[in-house]
Coordinates of C-alpha atoms in Angstrom, one line a residue:
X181 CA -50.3 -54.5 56.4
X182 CA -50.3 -50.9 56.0
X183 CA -46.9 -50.4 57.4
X184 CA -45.6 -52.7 54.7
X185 CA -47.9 -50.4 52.2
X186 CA -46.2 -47.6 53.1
X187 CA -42.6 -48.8 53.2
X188 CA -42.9 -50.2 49.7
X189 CA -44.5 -46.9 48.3
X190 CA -41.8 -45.3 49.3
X191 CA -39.3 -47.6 48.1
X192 CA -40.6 -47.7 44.9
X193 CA -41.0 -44.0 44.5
X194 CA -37.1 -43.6 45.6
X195 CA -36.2 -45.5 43.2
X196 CA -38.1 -44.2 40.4
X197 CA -35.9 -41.0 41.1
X198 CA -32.5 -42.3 39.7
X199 CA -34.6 -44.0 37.0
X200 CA -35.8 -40.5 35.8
X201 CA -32.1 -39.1 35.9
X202 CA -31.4 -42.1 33.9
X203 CA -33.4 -41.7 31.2
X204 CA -32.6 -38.1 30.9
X205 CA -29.4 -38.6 30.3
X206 CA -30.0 -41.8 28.2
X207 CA -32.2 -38.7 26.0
X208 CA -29.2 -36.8 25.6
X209 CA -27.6 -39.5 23.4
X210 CA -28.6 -39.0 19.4
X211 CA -29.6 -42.6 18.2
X212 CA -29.4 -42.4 14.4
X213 CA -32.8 -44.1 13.1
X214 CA -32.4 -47.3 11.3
X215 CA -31.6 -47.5 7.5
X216 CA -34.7 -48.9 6.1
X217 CA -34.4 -52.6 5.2
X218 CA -33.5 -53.9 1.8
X219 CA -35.8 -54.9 -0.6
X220 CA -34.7 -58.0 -1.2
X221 CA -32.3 -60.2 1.0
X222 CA -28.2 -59.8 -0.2
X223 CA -27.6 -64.1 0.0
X224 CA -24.3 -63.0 0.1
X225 CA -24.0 -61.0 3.1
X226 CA -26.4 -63.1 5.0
X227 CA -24.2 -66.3 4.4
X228 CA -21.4 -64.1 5.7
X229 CA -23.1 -63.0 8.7
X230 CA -25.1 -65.5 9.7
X231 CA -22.9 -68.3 10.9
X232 CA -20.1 -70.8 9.9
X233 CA -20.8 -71.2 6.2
X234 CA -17.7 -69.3 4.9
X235 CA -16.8 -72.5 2.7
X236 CA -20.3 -72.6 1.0
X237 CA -20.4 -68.9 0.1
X238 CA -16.9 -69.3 -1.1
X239 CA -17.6 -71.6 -3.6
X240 CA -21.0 -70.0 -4.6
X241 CA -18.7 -66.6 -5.6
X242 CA -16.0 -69.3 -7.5
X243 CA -18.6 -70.6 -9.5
X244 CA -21.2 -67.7 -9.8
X245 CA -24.0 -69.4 -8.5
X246 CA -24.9 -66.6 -6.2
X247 CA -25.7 -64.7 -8.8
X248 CA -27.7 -67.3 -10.2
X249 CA -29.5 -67.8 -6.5
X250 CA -29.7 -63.7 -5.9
X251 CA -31.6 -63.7 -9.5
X252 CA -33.6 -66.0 -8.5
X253 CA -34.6 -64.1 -5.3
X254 CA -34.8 -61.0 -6.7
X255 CA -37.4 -62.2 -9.0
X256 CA -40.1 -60.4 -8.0
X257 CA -42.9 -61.4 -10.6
X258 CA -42.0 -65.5 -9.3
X259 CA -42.5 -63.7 -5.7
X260 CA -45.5 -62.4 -6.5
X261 CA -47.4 -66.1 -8.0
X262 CA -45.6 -67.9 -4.7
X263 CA -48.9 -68.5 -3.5
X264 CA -49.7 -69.8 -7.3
X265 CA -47.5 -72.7 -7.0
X266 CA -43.9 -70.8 -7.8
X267 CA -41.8 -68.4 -7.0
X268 CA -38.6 -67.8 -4.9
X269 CA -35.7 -69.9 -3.5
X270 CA -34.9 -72.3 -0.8
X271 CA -30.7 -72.7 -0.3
X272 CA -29.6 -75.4 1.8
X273 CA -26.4 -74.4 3.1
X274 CA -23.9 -76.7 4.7
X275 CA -21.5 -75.5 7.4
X276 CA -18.0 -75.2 7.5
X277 CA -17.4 -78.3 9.5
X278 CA -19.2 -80.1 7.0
X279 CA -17.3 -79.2 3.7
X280 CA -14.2 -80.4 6.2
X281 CA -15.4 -83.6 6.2
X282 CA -15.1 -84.2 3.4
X283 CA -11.9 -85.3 1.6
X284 CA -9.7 -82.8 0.1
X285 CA -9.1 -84.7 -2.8
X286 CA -12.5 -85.3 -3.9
X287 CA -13.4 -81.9 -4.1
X288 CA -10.3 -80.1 -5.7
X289 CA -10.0 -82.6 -8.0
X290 CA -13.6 -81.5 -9.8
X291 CA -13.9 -79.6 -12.8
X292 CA -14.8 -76.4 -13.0
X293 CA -18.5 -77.0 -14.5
X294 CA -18.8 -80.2 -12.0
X295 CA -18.3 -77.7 -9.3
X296 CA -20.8 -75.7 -10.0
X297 CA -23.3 -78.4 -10.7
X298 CA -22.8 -79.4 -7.0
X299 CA -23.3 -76.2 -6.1
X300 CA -26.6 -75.9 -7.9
X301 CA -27.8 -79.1 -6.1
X302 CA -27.7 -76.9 -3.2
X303 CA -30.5 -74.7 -4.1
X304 CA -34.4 -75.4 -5.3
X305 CA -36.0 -72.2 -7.5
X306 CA -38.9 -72.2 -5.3
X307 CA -39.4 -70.8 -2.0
X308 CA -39.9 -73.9 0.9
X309 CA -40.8 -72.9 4.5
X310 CA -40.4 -75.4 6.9
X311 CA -44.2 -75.9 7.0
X312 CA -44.2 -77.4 3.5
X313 CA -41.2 -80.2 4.1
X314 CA -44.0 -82.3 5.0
X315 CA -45.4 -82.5 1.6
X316 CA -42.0 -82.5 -0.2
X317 CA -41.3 -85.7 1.6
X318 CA -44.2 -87.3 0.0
X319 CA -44.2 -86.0 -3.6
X320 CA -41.1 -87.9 -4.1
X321 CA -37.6 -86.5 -5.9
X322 CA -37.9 -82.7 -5.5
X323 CA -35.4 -81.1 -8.7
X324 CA -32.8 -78.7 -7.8
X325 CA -31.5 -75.7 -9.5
X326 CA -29.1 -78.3 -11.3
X327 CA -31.7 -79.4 -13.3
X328 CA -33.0 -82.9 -14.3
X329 CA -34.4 -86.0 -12.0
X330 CA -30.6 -86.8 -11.9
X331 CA -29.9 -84.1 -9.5
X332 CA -33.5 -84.4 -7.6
X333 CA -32.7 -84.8 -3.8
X334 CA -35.4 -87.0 -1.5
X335 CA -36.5 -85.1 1.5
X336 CA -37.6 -87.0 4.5
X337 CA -39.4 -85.9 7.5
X338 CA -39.2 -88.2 10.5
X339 CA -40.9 -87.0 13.8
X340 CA -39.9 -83.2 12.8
X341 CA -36.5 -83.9 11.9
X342 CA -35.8 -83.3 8.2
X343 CA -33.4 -84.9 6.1
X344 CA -31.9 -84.0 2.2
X345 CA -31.0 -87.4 0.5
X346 CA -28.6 -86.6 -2.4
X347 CA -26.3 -89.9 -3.9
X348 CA -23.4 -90.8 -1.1
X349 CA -25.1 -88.2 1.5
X350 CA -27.9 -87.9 3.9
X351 CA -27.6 -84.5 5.4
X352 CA -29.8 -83.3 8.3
X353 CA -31.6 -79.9 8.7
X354 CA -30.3 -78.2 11.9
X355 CA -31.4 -75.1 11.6
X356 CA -33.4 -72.3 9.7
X357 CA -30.9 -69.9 8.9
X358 CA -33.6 -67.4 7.2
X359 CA -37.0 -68.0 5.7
X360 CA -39.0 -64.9 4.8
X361 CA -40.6 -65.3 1.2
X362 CA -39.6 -65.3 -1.2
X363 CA -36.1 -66.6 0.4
X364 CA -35.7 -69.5 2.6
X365 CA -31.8 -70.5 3.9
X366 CA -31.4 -74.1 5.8
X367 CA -28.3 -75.1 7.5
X368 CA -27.0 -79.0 7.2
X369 CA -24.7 -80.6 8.6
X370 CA -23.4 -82.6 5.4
X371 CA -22.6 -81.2 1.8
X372 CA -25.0 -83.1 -0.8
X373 CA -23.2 -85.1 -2.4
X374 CA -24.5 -86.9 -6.3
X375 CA -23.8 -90.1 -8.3
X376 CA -23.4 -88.3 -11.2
X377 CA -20.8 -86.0 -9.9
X378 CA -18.7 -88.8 -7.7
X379 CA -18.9 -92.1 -9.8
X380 CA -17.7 -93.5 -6.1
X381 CA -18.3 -92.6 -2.4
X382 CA -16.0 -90.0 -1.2
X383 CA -14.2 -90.5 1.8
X384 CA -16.4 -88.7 4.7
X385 CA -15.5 -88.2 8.1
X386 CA -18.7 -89.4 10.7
X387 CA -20.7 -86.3 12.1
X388 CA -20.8 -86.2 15.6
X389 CA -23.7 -87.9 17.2
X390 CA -25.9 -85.4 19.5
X391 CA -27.1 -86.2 22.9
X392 CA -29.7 -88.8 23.9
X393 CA -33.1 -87.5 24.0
X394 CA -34.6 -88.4 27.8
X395 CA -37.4 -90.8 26.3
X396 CA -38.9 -94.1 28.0
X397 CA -39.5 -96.5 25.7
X398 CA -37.6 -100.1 24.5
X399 CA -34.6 -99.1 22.4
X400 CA -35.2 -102.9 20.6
X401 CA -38.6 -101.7 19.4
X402 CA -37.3 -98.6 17.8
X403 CA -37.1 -100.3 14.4
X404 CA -40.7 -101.7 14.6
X405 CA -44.3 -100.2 13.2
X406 CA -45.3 -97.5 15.4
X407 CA -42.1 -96.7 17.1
X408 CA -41.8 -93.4 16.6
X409 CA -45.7 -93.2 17.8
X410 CA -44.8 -95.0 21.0
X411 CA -41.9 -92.9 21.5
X412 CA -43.7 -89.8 21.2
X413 CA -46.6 -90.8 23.3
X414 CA -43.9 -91.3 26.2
X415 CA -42.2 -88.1 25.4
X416 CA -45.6 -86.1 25.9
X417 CA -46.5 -88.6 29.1
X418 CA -42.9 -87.5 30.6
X419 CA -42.7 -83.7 29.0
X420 CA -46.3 -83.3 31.5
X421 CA -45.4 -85.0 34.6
X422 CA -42.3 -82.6 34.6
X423 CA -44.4 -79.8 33.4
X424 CA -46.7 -80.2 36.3
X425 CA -43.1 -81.0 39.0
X426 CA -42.1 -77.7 37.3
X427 CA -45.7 -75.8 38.2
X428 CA -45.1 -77.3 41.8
X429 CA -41.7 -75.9 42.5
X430 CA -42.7 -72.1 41.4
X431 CA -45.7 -71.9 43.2
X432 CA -43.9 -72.2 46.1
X433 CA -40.8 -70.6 45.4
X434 CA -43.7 -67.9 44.9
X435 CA -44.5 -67.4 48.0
X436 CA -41.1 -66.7 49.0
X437 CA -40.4 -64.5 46.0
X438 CA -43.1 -62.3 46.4
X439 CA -41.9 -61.3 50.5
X440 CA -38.4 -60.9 49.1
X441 CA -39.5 -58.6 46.3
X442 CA -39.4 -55.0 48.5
X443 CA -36.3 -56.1 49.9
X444 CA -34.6 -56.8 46.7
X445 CA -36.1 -53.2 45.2
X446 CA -34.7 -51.4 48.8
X447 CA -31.2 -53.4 48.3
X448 CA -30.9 -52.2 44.3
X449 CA -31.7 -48.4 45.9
X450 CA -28.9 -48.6 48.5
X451 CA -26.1 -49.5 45.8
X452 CA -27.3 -46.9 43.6
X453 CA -26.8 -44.5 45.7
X454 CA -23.4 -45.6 46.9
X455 CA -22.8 -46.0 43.3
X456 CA -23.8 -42.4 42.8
X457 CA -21.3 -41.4 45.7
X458 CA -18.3 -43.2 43.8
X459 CA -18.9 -41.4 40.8
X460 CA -18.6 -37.9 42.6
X461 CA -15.0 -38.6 43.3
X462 CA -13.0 -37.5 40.9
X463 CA -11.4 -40.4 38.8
X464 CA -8.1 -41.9 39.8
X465 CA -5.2 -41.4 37.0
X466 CA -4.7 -45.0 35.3
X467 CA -1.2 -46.4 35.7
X468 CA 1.5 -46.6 33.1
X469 CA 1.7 -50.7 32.4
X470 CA 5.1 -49.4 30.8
X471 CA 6.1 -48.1 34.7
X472 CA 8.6 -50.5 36.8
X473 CA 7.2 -53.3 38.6
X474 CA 3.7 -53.4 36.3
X475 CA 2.5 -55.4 33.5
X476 CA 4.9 -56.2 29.9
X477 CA 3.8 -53.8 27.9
X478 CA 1.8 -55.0 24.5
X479 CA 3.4 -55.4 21.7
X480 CA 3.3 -51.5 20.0
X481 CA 2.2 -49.5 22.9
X482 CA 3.5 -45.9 21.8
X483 CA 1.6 -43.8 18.8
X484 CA -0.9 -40.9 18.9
X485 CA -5.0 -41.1 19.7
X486 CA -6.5 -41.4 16.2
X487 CA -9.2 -39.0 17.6
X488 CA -6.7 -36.6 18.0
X489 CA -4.8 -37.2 14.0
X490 CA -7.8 -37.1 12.5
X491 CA -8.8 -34.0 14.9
X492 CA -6.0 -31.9 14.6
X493 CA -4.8 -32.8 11.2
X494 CA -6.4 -32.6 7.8
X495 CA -10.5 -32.0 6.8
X496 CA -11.1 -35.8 8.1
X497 CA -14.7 -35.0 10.4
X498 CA -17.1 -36.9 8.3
X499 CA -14.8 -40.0 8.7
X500 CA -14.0 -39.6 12.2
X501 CA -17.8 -39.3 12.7
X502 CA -18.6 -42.3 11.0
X503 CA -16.0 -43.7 13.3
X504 CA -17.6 -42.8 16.4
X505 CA -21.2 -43.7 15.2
X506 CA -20.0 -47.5 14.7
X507 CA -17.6 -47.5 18.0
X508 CA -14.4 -48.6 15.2
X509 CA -12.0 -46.1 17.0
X510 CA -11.0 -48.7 19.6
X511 CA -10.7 -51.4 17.2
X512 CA -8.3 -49.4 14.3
X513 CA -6.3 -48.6 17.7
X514 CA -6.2 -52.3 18.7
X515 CA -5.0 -53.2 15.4
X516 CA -2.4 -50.5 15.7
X517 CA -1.1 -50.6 19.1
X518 CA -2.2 -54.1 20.3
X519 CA -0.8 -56.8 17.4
X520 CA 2.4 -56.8 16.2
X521 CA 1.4 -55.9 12.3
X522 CA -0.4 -52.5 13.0
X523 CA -2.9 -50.9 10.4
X524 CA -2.8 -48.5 7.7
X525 CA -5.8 -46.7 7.1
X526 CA -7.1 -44.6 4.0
X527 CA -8.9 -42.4 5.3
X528 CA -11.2 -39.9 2.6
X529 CA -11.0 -35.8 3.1
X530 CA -14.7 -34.5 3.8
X531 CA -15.6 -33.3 0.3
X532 CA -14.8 -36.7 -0.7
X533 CA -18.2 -37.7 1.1
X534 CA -19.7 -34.6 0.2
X535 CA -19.5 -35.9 -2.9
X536 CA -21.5 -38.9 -3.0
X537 CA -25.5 -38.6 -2.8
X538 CA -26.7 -38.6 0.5
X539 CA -28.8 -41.3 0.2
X540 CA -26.3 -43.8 -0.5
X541 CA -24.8 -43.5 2.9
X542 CA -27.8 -43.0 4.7
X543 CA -29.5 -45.9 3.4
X544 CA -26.6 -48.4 4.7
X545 CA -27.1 -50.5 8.1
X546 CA -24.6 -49.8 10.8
X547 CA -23.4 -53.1 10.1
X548 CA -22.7 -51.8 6.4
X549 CA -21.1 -49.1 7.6
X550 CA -18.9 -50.5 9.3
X551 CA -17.7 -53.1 6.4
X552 CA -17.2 -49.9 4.4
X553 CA -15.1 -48.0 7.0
X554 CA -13.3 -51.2 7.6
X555 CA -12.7 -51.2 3.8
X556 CA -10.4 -48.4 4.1
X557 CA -7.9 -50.3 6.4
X558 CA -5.3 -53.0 5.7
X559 CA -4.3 -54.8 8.8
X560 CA -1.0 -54.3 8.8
X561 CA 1.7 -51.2 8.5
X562 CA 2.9 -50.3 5.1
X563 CA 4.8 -47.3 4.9
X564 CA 4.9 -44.8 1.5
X565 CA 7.9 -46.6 0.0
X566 CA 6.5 -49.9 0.3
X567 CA 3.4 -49.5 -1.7
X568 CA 5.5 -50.1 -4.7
X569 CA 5.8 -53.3 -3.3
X570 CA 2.1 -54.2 -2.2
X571 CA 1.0 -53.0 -6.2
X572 CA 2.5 -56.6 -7.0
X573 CA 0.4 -58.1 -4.9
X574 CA -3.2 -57.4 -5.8
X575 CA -5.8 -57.8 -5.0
X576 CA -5.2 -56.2 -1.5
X577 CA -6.8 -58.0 1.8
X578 CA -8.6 -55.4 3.7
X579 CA -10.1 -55.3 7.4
X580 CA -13.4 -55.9 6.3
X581 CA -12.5 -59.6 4.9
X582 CA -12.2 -61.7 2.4
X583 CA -15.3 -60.0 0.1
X584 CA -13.6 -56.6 0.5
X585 CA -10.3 -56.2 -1.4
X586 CA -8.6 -53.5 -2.9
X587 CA -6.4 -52.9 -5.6
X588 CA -2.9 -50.8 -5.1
X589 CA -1.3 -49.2 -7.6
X590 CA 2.3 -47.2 -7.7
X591 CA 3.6 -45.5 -10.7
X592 CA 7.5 -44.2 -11.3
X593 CA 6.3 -40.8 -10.1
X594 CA 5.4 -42.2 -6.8
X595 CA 1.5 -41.4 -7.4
X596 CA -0.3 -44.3 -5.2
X597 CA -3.9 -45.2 -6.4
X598 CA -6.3 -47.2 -4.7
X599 CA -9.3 -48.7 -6.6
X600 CA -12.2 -50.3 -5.6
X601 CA -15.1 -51.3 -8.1
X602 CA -16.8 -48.3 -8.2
X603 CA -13.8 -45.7 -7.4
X604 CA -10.4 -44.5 -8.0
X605 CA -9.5 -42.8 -5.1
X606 CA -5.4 -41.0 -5.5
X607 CA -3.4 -40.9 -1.9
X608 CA -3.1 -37.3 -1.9
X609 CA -0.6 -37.1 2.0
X610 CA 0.7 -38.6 4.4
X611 CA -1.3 -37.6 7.3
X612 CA 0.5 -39.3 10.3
X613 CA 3.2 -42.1 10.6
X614 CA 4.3 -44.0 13.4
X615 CA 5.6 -47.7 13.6
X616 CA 2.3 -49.2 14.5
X617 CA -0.2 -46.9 12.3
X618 CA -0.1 -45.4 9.4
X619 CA -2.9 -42.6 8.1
X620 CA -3.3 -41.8 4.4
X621 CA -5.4 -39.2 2.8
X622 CA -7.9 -40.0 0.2
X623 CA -9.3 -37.9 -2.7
X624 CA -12.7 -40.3 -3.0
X625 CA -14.9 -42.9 -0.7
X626 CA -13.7 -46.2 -2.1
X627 CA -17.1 -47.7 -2.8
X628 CA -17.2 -52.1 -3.1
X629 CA -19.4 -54.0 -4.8
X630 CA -20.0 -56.3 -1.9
X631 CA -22.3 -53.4 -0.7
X632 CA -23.0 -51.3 -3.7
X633 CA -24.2 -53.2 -6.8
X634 CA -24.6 -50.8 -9.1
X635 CA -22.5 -47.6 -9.2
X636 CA -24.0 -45.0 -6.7
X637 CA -24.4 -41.5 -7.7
X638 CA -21.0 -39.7 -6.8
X639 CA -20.1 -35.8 -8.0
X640 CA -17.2 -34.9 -9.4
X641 CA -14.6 -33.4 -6.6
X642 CA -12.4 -30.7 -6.9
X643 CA -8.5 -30.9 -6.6
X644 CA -7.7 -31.7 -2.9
X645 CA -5.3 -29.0 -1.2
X646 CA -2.1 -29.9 0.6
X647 CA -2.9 -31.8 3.4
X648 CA -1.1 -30.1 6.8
X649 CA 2.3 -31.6 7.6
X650 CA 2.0 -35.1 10.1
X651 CA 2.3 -33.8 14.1
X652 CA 5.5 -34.2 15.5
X653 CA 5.8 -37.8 17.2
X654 CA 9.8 -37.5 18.6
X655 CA 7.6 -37.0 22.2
X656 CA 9.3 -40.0 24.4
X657 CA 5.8 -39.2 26.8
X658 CA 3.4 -39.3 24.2
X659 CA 0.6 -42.4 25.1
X660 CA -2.3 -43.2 23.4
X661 CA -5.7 -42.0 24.6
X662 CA -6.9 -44.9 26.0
X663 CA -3.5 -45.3 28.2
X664 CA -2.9 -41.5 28.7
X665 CA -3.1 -40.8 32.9
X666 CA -5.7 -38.1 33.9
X667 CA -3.7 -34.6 34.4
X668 CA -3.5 -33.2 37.9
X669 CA -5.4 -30.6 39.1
X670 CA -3.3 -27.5 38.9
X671 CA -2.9 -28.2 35.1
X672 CA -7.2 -28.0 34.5
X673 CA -7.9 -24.6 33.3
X674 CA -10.8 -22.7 34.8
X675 CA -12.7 -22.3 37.6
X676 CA -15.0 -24.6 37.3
X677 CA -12.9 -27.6 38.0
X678 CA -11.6 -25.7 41.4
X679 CA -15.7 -25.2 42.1
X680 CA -16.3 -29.0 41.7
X681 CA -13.6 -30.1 43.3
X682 CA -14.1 -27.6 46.6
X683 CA -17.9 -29.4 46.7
X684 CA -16.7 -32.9 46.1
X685 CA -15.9 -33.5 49.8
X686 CA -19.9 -32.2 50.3
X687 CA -21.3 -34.5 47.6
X688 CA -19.7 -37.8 48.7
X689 CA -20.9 -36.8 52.3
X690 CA -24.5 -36.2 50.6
X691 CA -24.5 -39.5 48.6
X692 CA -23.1 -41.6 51.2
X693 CA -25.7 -40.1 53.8
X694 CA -28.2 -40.9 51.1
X695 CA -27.0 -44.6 51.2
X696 CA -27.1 -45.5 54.6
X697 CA -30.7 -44.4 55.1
X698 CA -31.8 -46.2 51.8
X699 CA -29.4 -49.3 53.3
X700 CA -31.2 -48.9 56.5
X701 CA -34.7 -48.6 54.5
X702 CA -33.8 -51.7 53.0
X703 CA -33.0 -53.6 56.1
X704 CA -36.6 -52.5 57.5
X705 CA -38.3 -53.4 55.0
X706 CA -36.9 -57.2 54.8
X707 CA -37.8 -57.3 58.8
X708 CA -41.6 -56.3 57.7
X709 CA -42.0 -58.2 54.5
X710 CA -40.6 -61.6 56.4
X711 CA -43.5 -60.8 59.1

């Protein structure tokens, strides 16, 4: 016993020492705090975030009943009397797959108005948690933001599972999407569907029927008094014997566990150091997939690094840090280099940002940020001369999605204007332009209303300066970063790199020394803990 005391004290400590190392590097790297959270929840954004109800919050922006929702939530005196009886509002939001169901016809062929009724019987103005579906299900009709008992739905709750009655459907709850008060989101897996909006049953395909539930019982007496009583019974009967089969199996899994702890820890030890000894050599060059005999190369596989545009030409830092805070480098140069349409990105001159209150930026999520850097791309390559062309085509699809569009404009002077809801930003250059990506210089942030809804506090800017001419791109060598090969040697300047690389030799000696003892630690110490 106290020889396996001492071999795992000193097992553990060695491996607290890479931990430490860890951690101090993990220190080095400056984690912006998070943006504090909204007041009150954007509907909007959490439909679009959330999961597959794309459909949904398309129609609610068609027929402005998410403004009519958000109102609702943002009502902070209803908030406040919840607990009074009112307050809030409960959304129940079909999925994608559910609205395809559905037959085309029967929903393009509404009205405008009957459209948005439907949509309203989607919503209740009060906030629901799931607690309270209980109660709904026996206080009988329960009105809708529609209005009327005509557009009441039934709720039903059945052994925990929750169903909306509405006309020709009977849609199931499968999941709580969000429900904080005063706002409470519920995904179903049908789109309510009234009498008074479809005089007939519209054609609906059958939802696929989930998987059995393991419970004894007499599928003949399902239908009779006490059922669902039976059936539960069972279920808890069954859910304990394998609870207590369960308990069985770890304790004596245990007992094993426990004596193959230390030689787990020892193991983990040994492959850190080896790791360790692999990152002492220096790193092997990558090899060109363009090169005889190796992969096809993508489909645009030659432009510059956009680090190294936005680097070397033009006042572009802030954007280019904004970049690297929400890791969008690698996707712009996927875009660009790895699809066969390419990007085009506007990208704002630093006292463009300098421009705009501090607060507004800071107070975005990253996920925010990233829509709004995202904003300033269009996936796919449009050179000076063919704006002209895109102007006839507005509003303009950018990367960020469907919510985030911009308008292009091109006058007979060949002045190009992009304009968002809050800004008119002029294309003051051409900063770089290749046949996969194209960079454009912006006077102003363009600022949506997706994320800002009301106009944020931006100064007025000064003239922007010639922008430096776009860096030569005739090289036939030139590679993007992420594909450039590692330069030799003799072409590092310094001696420092001659230093390291004189005491590499010694350091992979070192680590490799280091992991055959901690292997051979290892091994002992799965010899004692199996005594």
């Amino acid at each position: 016993m106290e020889l396996k005391s001492a071999v795992l004290a000193i097992a553990v400590l060695c491996l607290a020492l890479p931990r430490v190392a860890l951690s101090q590097r993990l220190a080095i790297a400056d984690t912006p705090a998070p943006a504090p959270a909204p007041r009150h929840v954007d509907l909007a954004e959490l439909l679009s975030l959330a999961g597959p109800y794309g459909t949904f919050l398309g129609y609610l922006t068609k027929t402005g009943v998410i403004t009519t929702f958000q109102s609702q939530a943002n009502d902070t005196a209803a908030a406040d009397h919840h607990h009074q009886g009112g307050g809030g509002v409960t959304v129940f939001a079909p999925e994608d797959s559910a609205f395809a169901a559905v037959d085309g016809a029967a929903l393009s062929n509404l009205t405008a108005d009957q459209l948005r009724t439907l949509m309203l019987c989607h919503g209740m103005p009060r906030y629901h948690p799931l607690s309270s579906f209980s109660a709904l299900a026996a206080s009988g009709p329960v009105p809708t933001f529609a209005g009327g008992q005509q557009y009441a739905v039934n709720i039903t709750d059945a052994a925990g599972t929750i169903r909306v009655e509405s006309g020709w459907a009977t849609a199931k709850l499968v999941s709580s999407v969000y429900s904080t008060s005063p706002v409470a989101v519920y995904a179903l897996n049908r789109v309510l569907l009234p009498e008074q909006i479809f005089p007939t049953a519209p054609e609906v395909a059958p939802v696929p029927a989930p998987a059995p539930a393991p419970v004894n019982g007499d599928k003949a007496n399902d239908g009779a008094p006490g059922a669902a009583q039976h059936g539960s019974a069972d279920a808890k009967s069954l859910s304990c014997r394998v609870g207590a089969g369960r308990l069985l199996a770890i304790l004596a899994i245990m007992s094993v566990t426990m004596k193959l702890a230390v030689a787990f820890l020892s193991t983990a030890l040994s492959l850190s150091f080896l790791l360790a000894g692999a990152l002492a050599r220096p790193p092997p060059a990558p090899v060109r997939t363009d090169a005889g005999g190796g992969a096809a190369p993508a489909p645009q596989d030659k432009g510059r690094n956009l680090t190294d545009v936005l680097t070397i030409v033009g006042p572009f830092s802030s954007f280019l840090m904004y970049l690297r805070q929400t890791n969008l480098v690698a996707v712009f140069e996927h875009q660009a280099y790895r699809t066969h349409q390419g990007i085009t990105i506007f990208v704002p001159v630093d006292m463009a940002f300098a421009a705009i209150e501090p607060s507004v930026l800071t107070g975005l999520t990253r996920n925010q940020l990233r829509h709004l850097l995202m904003y300033h791309s269009l996936a796919k390559h449009y050179t000076l001369a063919e704006f002209d062309g895109l102007s006839q085509s507005n509003p303009v699809k950018t990367l960020a999605g469907g919510r985030y569009a911009v308008n292009v404009t091109y006058d007979g002077g060949g002045v190009i204007h992009v304009r968002s809801r809050w800004s008119n930003a002029k294309v003051v250059g051409s900063v770089y332009e290749s046949a996969a990506m194209a960079v454009y210089g912006l006077d102003r942030v363009l600022l949506p209303d997706a994320l800002f809804h009301a106009h944020p506090p931006v100064a007025a800017t000064p003239p922007v300066p010639a922008l430096p001419s776009p860096p030569d791109d005739d090289e036939d060598d030139y590679v993007p970063a992420f594909a450039r090969p590692a330069p030799p040697p003799d072409q590092v300047a310094g001696t420092d790199f001659a230093e390291r690389s004189a005491s590499g030799p010694a350091v992979v000696a070192q680590a490799a020394s280091y992991g055959a003892a901690a292997a051979a630690l290892g091994a002992m110490t799965l010899l004692v803990s199996c005594l």
